[in-house]
Short mmCIF file of C-alpha atoms and ligand atoms in Angstrom, two decimals:
data_model
loop_
_atom_site.label_atom_id
_atom_site.label_comp_id
_atom_site.label_asym_id
_atom_site.label_seq_id
_atom_site.Cartn_x
_atom_site.Cartn_y
_atom_site.Cartn_z
CA UNK X 1 -17.60 -23.53 -92.20
CA UNK X 2 -20.76 -23.15 -89.97
CA UNK X 3 -19.59 -23.94 -86.32
CA UNK X 4 -20.68 -24.68 -82.76
CA UNK X 5 -18.82 -23.59 -80.05
CA UNK X 6 -20.11 -24.77 -76.75
CA UNK X 7 -17.44 -25.06 -73.82
CA UNK X 8 -19.27 -25.64 -70.58
CA UNK X 9 -15.77 -26.49 -68.56
CA UNK X 10 -15.88 -24.17 -65.51
CA UNK X 11 -12.05 -23.47 -65.39
CA UNK X 12 -10.89 -22.27 -61.69
CA UNK X 13 -7.43 -20.94 -62.33
CA UNK X 14 -4.81 -19.86 -59.80
CA UNK X 15 -2.69 -20.34 -57.15
CA UNK X 16 -4.46 -22.26 -53.99
CA UNK X 17 -7.91 -22.84 -56.68
CA UNK X 18 -7.41 -27.12 -55.23
CA UNK X 19 -9.71 -25.46 -52.24
CA UNK X 20 -12.31 -24.69 -54.81
CA UNK X 21 -13.26 -28.52 -54.68
CA UNK X 22 -15.08 -27.59 -51.81
CA UNK X 23 -17.66 -25.92 -53.86
CA UNK X 24 -17.39 -27.85 -57.17
CA UNK X 25 -18.19 -31.57 -55.26
CA UNK X 26 -21.42 -31.83 -54.74
CA UNK X 27 -21.85 -32.73 -50.81
CA UNK X 28 -21.69 -36.34 -50.00
CA UNK X 29 -20.56 -38.01 -53.79
CA UNK X 30 -18.41 -41.15 -53.67
CA UNK X 31 -15.85 -39.81 -55.98
CA UNK X 32 -12.84 -41.94 -57.33
CA UNK X 33 -9.54 -40.12 -57.48
CA UNK X 34 -7.99 -41.54 -60.50
CA UNK X 35 -3.91 -40.35 -60.37
CA UNK X 36 -1.33 -41.76 -62.27
CA UNK X 37 2.81 -42.99 -61.30
CA UNK X 38 2.49 -40.88 -57.70
CA UNK X 39 3.88 -37.97 -57.91
CA UNK X 40 0.64 -36.37 -56.25
CA UNK X 41 2.00 -37.86 -53.16
CA UNK X 42 5.44 -36.65 -52.88
CA UNK X 43 4.42 -33.13 -53.81
CA UNK X 44 1.77 -32.16 -51.53
CA UNK X 45 -1.37 -32.10 -54.06
CA UNK X 46 -2.93 -35.15 -53.15
CA UNK X 47 -3.03 -33.95 -49.29
CA UNK X 48 -5.25 -30.63 -51.06
CA UNK X 49 -7.25 -33.02 -53.33
CA UNK X 50 -8.22 -34.81 -50.05
CA UNK X 51 -8.40 -32.26 -47.93
CA UNK X 52 -10.81 -30.63 -50.90
CA UNK X 53 -13.03 -33.85 -50.57
CA UNK X 54 -14.11 -34.00 -47.08
CA UNK X 55 -17.56 -34.05 -47.68
CA UNK X 56 -16.87 -36.74 -50.18
CA UNK X 57 -16.38 -40.82 -49.66
CA UNK X 58 -13.18 -41.32 -51.64
CA UNK X 59 -12.27 -44.22 -53.75
CA UNK X 60 -8.86 -44.38 -54.81
CA UNK X 61 -7.40 -45.90 -58.31
CA UNK X 62 -3.94 -45.47 -58.84
CA UNK X 63 -0.98 -46.27 -61.39
CA UNK X 64 -2.31 -44.66 -64.73
CA UNK X 65 0.50 -44.60 -66.95
CA UNK X 66 2.25 -41.79 -69.07
CA UNK X 67 0.30 -42.80 -72.46
CA UNK X 68 -3.02 -44.66 -70.26
CA UNK X 69 -3.59 -47.98 -71.09
CA UNK X 70 -6.74 -49.80 -72.00
CA UNK X 71 -6.31 -52.80 -69.64
CA UNK X 72 -5.56 -50.70 -67.18
CA UNK X 73 -8.72 -48.54 -67.18
CA UNK X 74 -10.52 -52.28 -67.34
CA UNK X 75 -9.26 -52.53 -63.78
CA UNK X 76 -10.13 -49.30 -62.80
CA UNK X 77 -13.85 -49.53 -64.34
CA UNK X 78 -14.08 -52.86 -62.20
CA UNK X 79 -13.76 -50.27 -58.97
CA UNK X 80 -15.83 -47.57 -60.19
CA UNK X 81 -18.76 -50.29 -60.70
CA UNK X 82 -17.78 -52.03 -57.48
CA UNK X 83 -18.09 -48.44 -55.67
CA UNK X 84 -20.64 -47.03 -57.63
CA UNK X 85 -19.24 -43.67 -57.80
CA UNK X 86 -20.94 -40.70 -59.23
CA UNK X 87 -18.05 -38.55 -59.97
CA UNK X 88 -14.76 -39.37 -61.51
CA UNK X 89 -12.25 -37.16 -60.55
CA UNK X 90 -8.48 -37.24 -62.57
CA UNK X 91 -5.46 -35.56 -60.61
CA UNK X 92 -2.50 -35.66 -63.37
CA UNK X 93 -1.43 -34.50 -66.82
CA UNK X 94 -3.11 -35.54 -69.98
CA UNK X 95 -2.85 -39.14 -69.24
CA UNK X 96 -4.44 -39.01 -66.15
CA UNK X 97 -7.21 -36.74 -67.29
CA UNK X 98 -8.14 -38.69 -70.91
CA UNK X 99 -8.20 -41.90 -68.27
CA UNK X 100 -10.91 -40.29 -66.36
CA UNK X 101 -12.94 -38.93 -69.12
CA UNK X 102 -12.53 -42.36 -71.20
CA UNK X 103 -13.30 -44.28 -67.85
CA UNK X 104 -16.65 -42.47 -67.57
CA UNK X 105 -17.04 -42.84 -70.62
CA UNK X 106 -16.81 -46.77 -70.45
CA UNK X 107 -18.16 -47.23 -66.78
CA UNK X 108 -21.86 -46.83 -67.86
CA UNK X 109 -21.63 -49.09 -70.87
CA UNK X 110 -21.87 -51.95 -68.38
CA UNK X 111 -19.10 -53.99 -70.83
CA UNK X 112 -16.47 -55.39 -69.52
CA UNK X 113 -14.69 -54.87 -72.64
CA UNK X 114 -16.36 -51.57 -74.82
CA UNK X 115 -13.10 -50.90 -76.95
CA UNK X 116 -14.26 -51.76 -80.04
CA UNK X 117 -17.88 -49.86 -79.22
CA UNK X 118 -16.35 -46.99 -77.84
CA UNK X 119 -13.61 -46.49 -80.83
CA UNK X 120 -16.55 -46.57 -83.64
CA UNK X 121 -18.00 -44.20 -82.00
CA UNK X 122 -20.76 -46.15 -80.45
CA UNK X 123 -21.32 -44.31 -76.60
CA UNK X 124 -23.58 -45.21 -73.83
CA UNK X 125 -26.45 -43.16 -73.46
CA UNK X 126 -25.02 -41.37 -70.35
CA UNK X 127 -21.48 -40.53 -68.97
CA UNK X 128 -20.46 -40.04 -65.49
CA UNK X 129 -19.35 -36.96 -64.74
CA UNK X 130 -15.21 -35.54 -64.93
CA UNK X 131 -13.42 -33.65 -62.47
CA UNK X 132 -10.10 -32.45 -63.45
CA UNK X 133 -7.24 -30.55 -61.21
CA UNK X 134 -4.46 -30.17 -63.80
CA UNK X 135 -0.61 -31.16 -62.76
CA UNK X 136 1.21 -30.64 -65.86
CA UNK X 137 -0.25 -27.99 -68.76
CA UNK X 138 0.34 -28.89 -72.32
CA UNK X 139 -2.85 -31.13 -74.42
CA UNK X 140 -5.94 -29.31 -72.91
CA UNK X 141 -7.20 -32.79 -72.18
CA UNK X 142 -8.90 -30.53 -68.84
CA UNK X 143 -11.62 -28.97 -70.59
CA UNK X 144 -11.87 -30.73 -74.42
CA UNK X 145 -13.93 -33.93 -75.19
CA UNK X 146 -11.00 -35.92 -76.37
CA UNK X 147 -8.82 -38.83 -74.67
CA UNK X 148 -6.23 -40.96 -76.54
CA UNK X 149 -5.96 -43.92 -75.09
CA UNK X 150 -3.38 -46.90 -75.88
CA UNK X 151 -4.27 -50.50 -75.91
CA UNK X 152 -1.25 -52.74 -75.39
CA UNK X 153 -3.07 -56.32 -76.41
CA UNK X 154 -4.29 -54.46 -79.88
CA UNK X 155 -0.26 -52.36 -80.12
CA UNK X 156 -3.07 -49.26 -81.23
CA UNK X 157 -3.12 -45.88 -79.96
CA UNK X 158 -6.01 -44.05 -80.64
CA UNK X 159 -8.31 -40.65 -79.90
CA UNK X 160 -11.68 -41.26 -78.39
CA UNK X 161 -14.05 -38.28 -78.53
CA UNK X 162 -17.05 -38.23 -76.06
CA UNK X 163 -18.54 -34.44 -75.67
CA UNK X 164 -20.36 -35.56 -72.32
CA UNK X 165 -16.90 -36.25 -70.76
CA UNK X 166 -15.80 -32.66 -71.37
CA UNK X 167 -14.81 -32.02 -67.23
CA UNK X 168 -17.89 -30.18 -65.66
CA UNK X 169 -14.81 -28.29 -64.24
CA UNK X 170 -10.83 -28.41 -64.57
CA UNK X 171 -8.83 -26.67 -61.52
CA UNK X 172 -5.70 -25.27 -63.28
CA UNK X 173 -3.15 -24.07 -60.24
CA UNK X 174 0.06 -23.50 -61.63
CA UNK X 175 2.17 -23.90 -58.60
CA UNK X 176 1.28 -27.48 -59.21
CA UNK X 177 3.92 -27.14 -62.00
CA UNK X 178 6.94 -27.01 -59.66
CA UNK X 179 7.64 -30.44 -59.41
CA UNK X 180 7.67 -31.30 -63.08
CA UNK X 181 10.98 -31.95 -64.70
CA UNK X 182 12.46 -30.18 -67.23
CA UNK X 183 11.80 -32.71 -69.97
CA UNK X 184 8.12 -32.31 -69.16
CA UNK X 185 7.86 -29.06 -69.01
CA UNK X 186 9.83 -29.08 -72.55
CA UNK X 187 7.38 -31.47 -74.08
CA UNK X 188 3.88 -29.32 -72.48
CA UNK X 189 5.82 -26.61 -74.57
CA UNK X 190 5.93 -28.29 -77.98
CA UNK X 191 2.95 -29.88 -77.15
CA UNK X 192 0.54 -27.20 -76.89
CA UNK X 193 2.54 -25.25 -80.01
CA UNK X 194 2.11 -28.04 -81.89
CA UNK X 195 -1.77 -27.98 -81.30
CA UNK X 196 -2.26 -24.50 -82.45
CA UNK X 197 0.06 -25.40 -85.48
CA UNK X 198 -2.30 -28.29 -86.36
CA UNK X 199 -5.30 -26.18 -86.27
CA UNK X 200 -3.81 -22.81 -88.80
CA UNK X 201 -1.58 -24.16 -90.60
CA UNK X 202 -3.51 -25.30 -93.35
CA UNK X 203 -5.12 -23.28 -96.42
CA UNK X 204 -6.35 -19.79 -95.69
CA UNK X 205 -10.28 -18.74 -95.22
CA UNK X 206 -12.28 -16.21 -93.63
CA UNK X 207 -10.98 -16.62 -90.15
CA UNK X 208 -8.95 -13.66 -88.67
CA UNK X 209 -9.71 -13.76 -85.18
CA UNK X 210 -8.58 -17.50 -84.93
CA UNK X 211 -5.71 -17.25 -86.88
CA UNK X 212 -4.59 -13.57 -84.70
CA UNK X 213 -6.05 -15.57 -81.70
CA UNK X 214 -3.93 -18.84 -82.57
CA UNK X 215 -0.55 -16.19 -83.02
CA UNK X 216 -0.65 -14.87 -79.97
CA UNK X 217 -1.02 -18.03 -78.20
CA UNK X 218 2.11 -19.36 -80.60
CA UNK X 219 3.62 -16.19 -79.71
CA UNK X 220 3.37 -16.89 -75.55
CA UNK X 221 4.30 -20.06 -75.84
CA UNK X 222 7.43 -19.00 -78.40
CA UNK X 223 8.55 -16.73 -75.49
CA UNK X 224 7.68 -18.00 -72.16
CA UNK X 225 8.10 -21.62 -72.95
CA UNK X 226 11.86 -20.81 -73.00
CA UNK X 227 11.44 -18.62 -69.63
CA UNK X 228 9.83 -21.14 -68.11
CA UNK X 229 12.53 -23.36 -68.36
CA UNK X 230 15.54 -20.72 -67.55
CA UNK X 231 13.44 -18.65 -64.55
CA UNK X 232 10.81 -21.57 -63.79
CA UNK X 233 8.98 -18.07 -62.80
CA UNK X 234 5.61 -18.02 -61.80
CA UNK X 235 4.96 -16.03 -64.77
CA UNK X 236 6.53 -18.12 -66.80
CA UNK X 237 3.92 -20.92 -65.34
CA UNK X 238 0.74 -18.79 -65.42
CA UNK X 239 1.48 -17.79 -69.12
CA UNK X 240 1.98 -21.01 -70.18
CA UNK X 241 -0.59 -22.94 -68.47
CA UNK X 242 -3.36 -20.83 -69.70
CA UNK X 243 -2.04 -20.72 -73.27
CA UNK X 244 -2.18 -24.52 -73.46
CA UNK X 245 -5.55 -24.93 -72.54
CA UNK X 246 -6.13 -22.27 -75.01
CA UNK X 247 -4.24 -23.95 -77.45
CA UNK X 248 -7.12 -27.17 -77.55
CA UNK X 249 -10.34 -26.26 -75.68
CA UNK X 250 -11.91 -25.81 -79.28
CA UNK X 251 -11.95 -22.10 -79.80
CA UNK X 252 -9.73 -21.48 -82.28
CA UNK X 253 -10.41 -24.96 -84.38
CA UNK X 254 -13.64 -24.45 -84.60
CA UNK X 255 -15.15 -24.07 -88.33
CA UNK X 256 -12.12 -23.83 -89.57
CA UNK X 257 -9.82 -26.40 -91.95
CA UNK X 258 -7.55 -28.89 -89.07
CA UNK X 259 -4.38 -30.95 -90.26
CA UNK X 260 -4.02 -33.34 -87.25
CA UNK X 261 -1.50 -35.84 -89.42
CA UNK X 262 1.18 -34.62 -87.52
CA UNK X 263 -0.76 -36.37 -84.17
CA UNK X 264 -1.78 -39.41 -86.20
CA UNK X 265 1.62 -40.14 -87.13
CA UNK X 266 3.03 -39.35 -83.91
CA UNK X 267 0.44 -41.53 -82.26
CA UNK X 268 1.82 -44.32 -84.16
CA UNK X 269 5.48 -43.97 -83.03
CA UNK X 270 4.64 -43.56 -79.30
CA UNK X 271 2.41 -46.51 -79.87
CA UNK X 272 4.97 -49.16 -81.08
CA UNK X 273 8.14 -47.32 -79.99
CA UNK X 274 7.08 -45.86 -76.37
CA UNK X 275 8.87 -42.06 -77.18
CA UNK X 276 7.25 -39.18 -75.21
CA UNK X 277 4.14 -37.61 -76.97
CA UNK X 278 5.69 -33.72 -78.00
CA UNK X 279 9.15 -36.08 -79.08
CA UNK X 280 7.06 -37.96 -81.41
CA UNK X 281 5.38 -34.38 -83.07
CA UNK X 282 9.32 -32.23 -82.87
CA UNK X 283 9.97 -34.58 -85.21
CA UNK X 284 7.18 -35.49 -87.57
CA UNK X 285 6.06 -31.49 -87.65
CA UNK X 286 8.68 -29.76 -89.91
CA UNK X 287 9.15 -32.90 -92.31
CA UNK X 288 5.21 -32.06 -92.41
CA UNK X 289 5.19 -29.24 -93.30
CA UNK X 290 8.50 -29.45 -95.66
CA UNK X 291 6.47 -32.00 -97.44
CA UNK X 292 3.54 -29.73 -97.72
CA UNK X 293 4.71 -26.45 -98.03
CA UNK X 294 3.28 -25.38 -101.44
CA UNK X 295 0.18 -26.30 -100.48
CA UNK X 296 0.65 -24.79 -96.98
CA UNK X 297 2.50 -21.65 -98.22
CA UNK X 298 0.46 -18.97 -97.15
CA UNK X 299 -0.54 -19.40 -93.76
CA UNK X 300 3.45 -20.89 -93.48
CA UNK X 301 4.66 -17.64 -94.87
CA UNK X 302 2.14 -15.64 -92.22
CA UNK X 303 3.00 -17.92 -89.34
CA UNK X 304 6.71 -17.11 -90.03
CA UNK X 305 5.95 -12.96 -90.24
CA UNK X 306 3.76 -12.93 -87.20
CA UNK X 307 4.90 -15.18 -84.74
CA UNK X 308 8.96 -14.87 -85.88
CA UNK X 309 9.17 -11.68 -87.24
CA UNK X 310 10.50 -12.53 -90.76
CA UNK X 311 10.70 -10.15 -92.78
CA UNK X 312 10.93 -11.40 -96.48
CA UNK X 313 8.21 -10.54 -99.08
CA UNK X 314 8.49 -13.84 -101.01
CA UNK X 315 6.31 -16.14 -99.78
CA UNK X 316 7.95 -19.55 -100.43
CA UNK X 317 11.16 -18.41 -98.74
CA UNK X 318 9.07 -16.99 -96.07
CA UNK X 319 7.80 -20.32 -95.61
CA UNK X 320 10.58 -21.82 -95.73
CA UNK X 321 12.20 -19.37 -93.02
CA UNK X 322 9.42 -20.43 -90.48
CA UNK X 323 10.23 -24.52 -90.62
CA UNK X 324 13.93 -23.82 -90.06
CA UNK X 325 12.80 -21.31 -86.66
CA UNK X 326 10.09 -23.93 -85.61
CA UNK X 327 13.39 -26.25 -85.51
CA UNK X 328 15.29 -24.07 -84.05
CA UNK X 329 12.69 -23.01 -81.36
CA UNK X 330 11.86 -27.32 -80.35
CA UNK X 331 15.65 -27.44 -80.36
CA UNK X 332 15.69 -24.79 -77.57
CA UNK X 333 12.66 -26.76 -76.02
CA UNK X 334 14.95 -29.36 -75.74
CA UNK X 335 13.15 -31.68 -78.20
CA UNK X 336 14.56 -33.91 -81.28
CA UNK X 337 13.74 -32.51 -84.59
CA UNK X 338 14.70 -35.92 -86.72
CA UNK X 339 13.92 -39.65 -86.11
CA UNK X 340 17.40 -40.89 -85.70
CA UNK X 341 17.93 -38.28 -82.66
CA UNK X 342 15.35 -41.13 -80.94
CA UNK X 343 17.83 -43.87 -81.50
CA UNK X 344 15.71 -46.34 -82.41
CA UNK X 345 15.32 -49.45 -84.68
CA UNK X 346 12.68 -47.40 -86.80
CA UNK X 347 10.53 -49.16 -89.55
CA UNK X 348 8.42 -47.00 -91.49
CA UNK X 349 6.31 -49.53 -92.84
CA UNK X 350 5.71 -50.35 -88.90
CA UNK X 351 4.25 -46.65 -88.87
CA UNK X 352 1.85 -47.04 -91.75
CA UNK X 353 0.70 -50.29 -90.69
CA UNK X 354 -0.92 -48.28 -87.41
CA UNK X 355 -2.17 -46.07 -88.82
CA UNK X 356 -4.00 -48.55 -91.64
CA UNK X 357 -5.10 -50.17 -88.81
CA UNK X 358 -6.05 -47.08 -86.57
CA UNK X 359 -8.12 -46.34 -90.14
CA UNK X 360 -6.03 -43.21 -89.99
CA UNK X 361 -4.83 -43.06 -94.04
CA UNK X 362 -6.78 -40.34 -94.96
CA UNK X 363 -5.12 -37.23 -93.57
CA UNK X 364 -4.83 -33.47 -93.97
CA UNK X 365 -6.87 -31.29 -94.54
CA UNK X 366 -7.27 -31.75 -98.30
CA UNK X 367 -7.22 -35.37 -97.30
CA UNK X 368 -4.77 -36.22 -99.27
CA UNK X 369 -2.13 -38.06 -96.88
CA UNK X 370 -1.77 -41.33 -97.91
CA UNK X 371 0.20 -43.97 -97.05
CA UNK X 372 2.75 -43.12 -99.93
CA UNK X 373 2.82 -39.44 -98.50
CA UNK X 374 3.69 -40.93 -94.71
CA UNK X 375 6.57 -42.88 -95.93
CA UNK X 376 7.62 -39.35 -97.85
CA UNK X 377 7.45 -37.81 -94.40
CA UNK X 378 9.03 -39.99 -92.58
CA UNK X 379 12.30 -40.20 -95.25
CA UNK X 380 12.14 -36.11 -94.73
CA UNK X 381 11.80 -37.02 -90.96
CA UNK X 382 14.68 -39.39 -90.62
O1 NZQ Z 1 1.92 -40.23 -63.16
P1 NZQ Z 1 2.07 -39.55 -62.35
O2 NZQ Z 1 2.48 -38.99 -61.01
O3 NZQ Z 1 1.05 -38.26 -62.89
O4 NZQ Z 1 3.56 -38.73 -63.07
C1 NZQ Z 1 3.22 -37.70 -64.50
C2 NZQ Z 1 4.44 -38.70 -65.96
O5 NZQ Z 1 5.09 -38.95 -65.25
C3 NZQ Z 1 4.12 -36.41 -64.24
N1 NZQ Z 1 3.55 -35.08 -63.94
C4 NZQ Z 1 2.70 -34.83 -64.06
N2 NZQ Z 1 2.32 -33.79 -63.40
C5 NZQ Z 1 3.79 -33.99 -63.10
C6 NZQ Z 1 4.43 -34.44 -62.94
N3 NZQ Z 1 5.47 -34.94 -61.79
C7 NZQ Z 1 6.16 -33.84 -61.29
N4 NZQ Z 1 4.97 -32.99 -60.43
C8 NZQ Z 1 3.45 -32.98 -61.53
N5 NZQ Z 1 3.08 -31.79 -61.33
O6 NZQ Z 1 4.80 -36.36 -65.49
C9 NZQ Z 1 4.69 -37.16 -66.73
C10 NZQ Z 1 3.60 -37.26 -68.00
O7 NZQ Z 1 2.43 -36.99 -67.54
P2 NZQ Z 1 1.26 -37.37 -68.90
O8 NZQ Z 1 0.21 -37.04 -68.44
O9 NZQ Z 1 1.48 -38.81 -69.52
O10 NZQ Z 1 1.95 -35.94 -69.79
P3 NZQ Z 1 1.01 -35.06 -71.01
O11 NZQ Z 1 0.01 -34.36 -70.37
O12 NZQ Z 1 2.21 -34.66 -71.59
O13 NZQ Z 1 0.14 -35.99 -71.41
C11 NZQ Z 1 0.37 -36.88 -72.58
C12 NZQ Z 1 -1.02 -37.87 -73.28
O14 NZQ Z 1 -1.67 -37.26 -73.57
C13 NZQ Z 1 -2.14 -37.38 -74.95
C14 NZQ Z 1 -1.22 -38.19 -75.28
O15 NZQ Z 1 -1.41 -38.44 -76.45
C15 NZQ Z 1 -0.34 -38.85 -73.87
O16 NZQ Z 1 -1.40 -39.94 -74.29
N6 NZQ Z 1 -3.18 -36.24 -75.41
C16 NZQ Z 1 -3.91 -35.89 -75.20
C17 NZQ Z 1 -4.53 -34.87 -75.45
C18 NZQ Z 1 -6.27 -34.53 -75.45
N7 NZQ Z 1 -7.05 -35.38 -74.94
O17 NZQ Z 1 -6.90 -33.48 -75.85
C19 NZQ Z 1 -3.76 -34.25 -77.17
C20 NZQ Z 1 -2.56 -34.44 -76.76
O18 NZQ Z 1 -2.60 -34.28 -78.48
C21 NZQ Z 1 -2.17 -35.48 -76.72
O19 NZQ Z 1 -2.25 -36.56 -77.84
ZN1 ZN Z 2 -0.76 -33.34 -78.52
#
């Protein structure tokens, strides 16, 4: 397919790079520093950021939730407008960076409640610039154009896209990962791994470069994810942080068919049951692969052979073996592979209803995953 790749995010990677804030933030800026539950104040990141912002006027807004909440961002927008800020700096994981991008879009609308417009793709004429300091590799949010935001009032979790909100710079310092819990590290690796699969496991097209790079990312995550958990070495942090960024910065998905059904079903599970994002993916992805095994057979078999060194010549058998290897990998990364493991009073109808309200009942690379397919995938995943 035709495609455009335009990723202008200035990435500064490596230990100590938070110092480059001095070069990246224009002098005398009015910065809104956005952060989450306070981890940055305990692990020293906040102090490094404030040192880097010495030449700016800084306003703070903390308390962005995991799976950021729109109603909280309405309060943040008030602070941004009141202080006439000219840069939003998100310091945290995907939640905080998504929130920063959404806020940068929301503030210039001038509206107290622009959810419906933004969900409908009606973007303001200008967007505030965003900077990102990543402390949890997982989502790729630091150099992509997407924010995933939940509205508590609407009980809805939706992706929003605004190219103008793609961060102008992103600082990726792997040493910030030292204070992450095992669970967050596991989640990050599984989320990034799934991002590659959602852009890869479709029907083959003429894209050997995309596929080869995707396979490298999958191999790196499958090799270094477990090492990250076991050793917490600098090498593991560096490789996982860079892989997670590359997995969802727009490159491997450019011009190829994609299937984001696992993510859309996963967002519904998080919206209704508050399950960690990655753990919704690990329970849905294997069952989606099985449900669509015939349609995705060629790429599943290729994935099995290239990433998991499966030598089976029969594509159907190799595809099923690849699914089993994926399940084993998710388990190694401490993530569940069945809904029953989540211990919820689960309602398939509730998930379908969320997808309907989100306008997401036409899913899959062939647009053939509808409400009844989702029910069957959920039954397989039970
Ligand atoms: O709140 P703080 O204090 O920042 O603590 C966070 C949070 O409790 C903590 N944490 C982050 N860095 C830390 C740290 N704790 C100690 N040391 C550090 N260095 O980790 C917890 C989880 O953080 P969160 O940002 O929620 O995790 P993640 O990066 O996995 O982001 C998940 C969100 O991103 C969305 C998800 O739906 C979810 O809302 N996604 C965004 C995407 C995008 N923009 O392209 C794509 C993804 O598929 C995903 O949907
Ligand atoms: Zn994800």
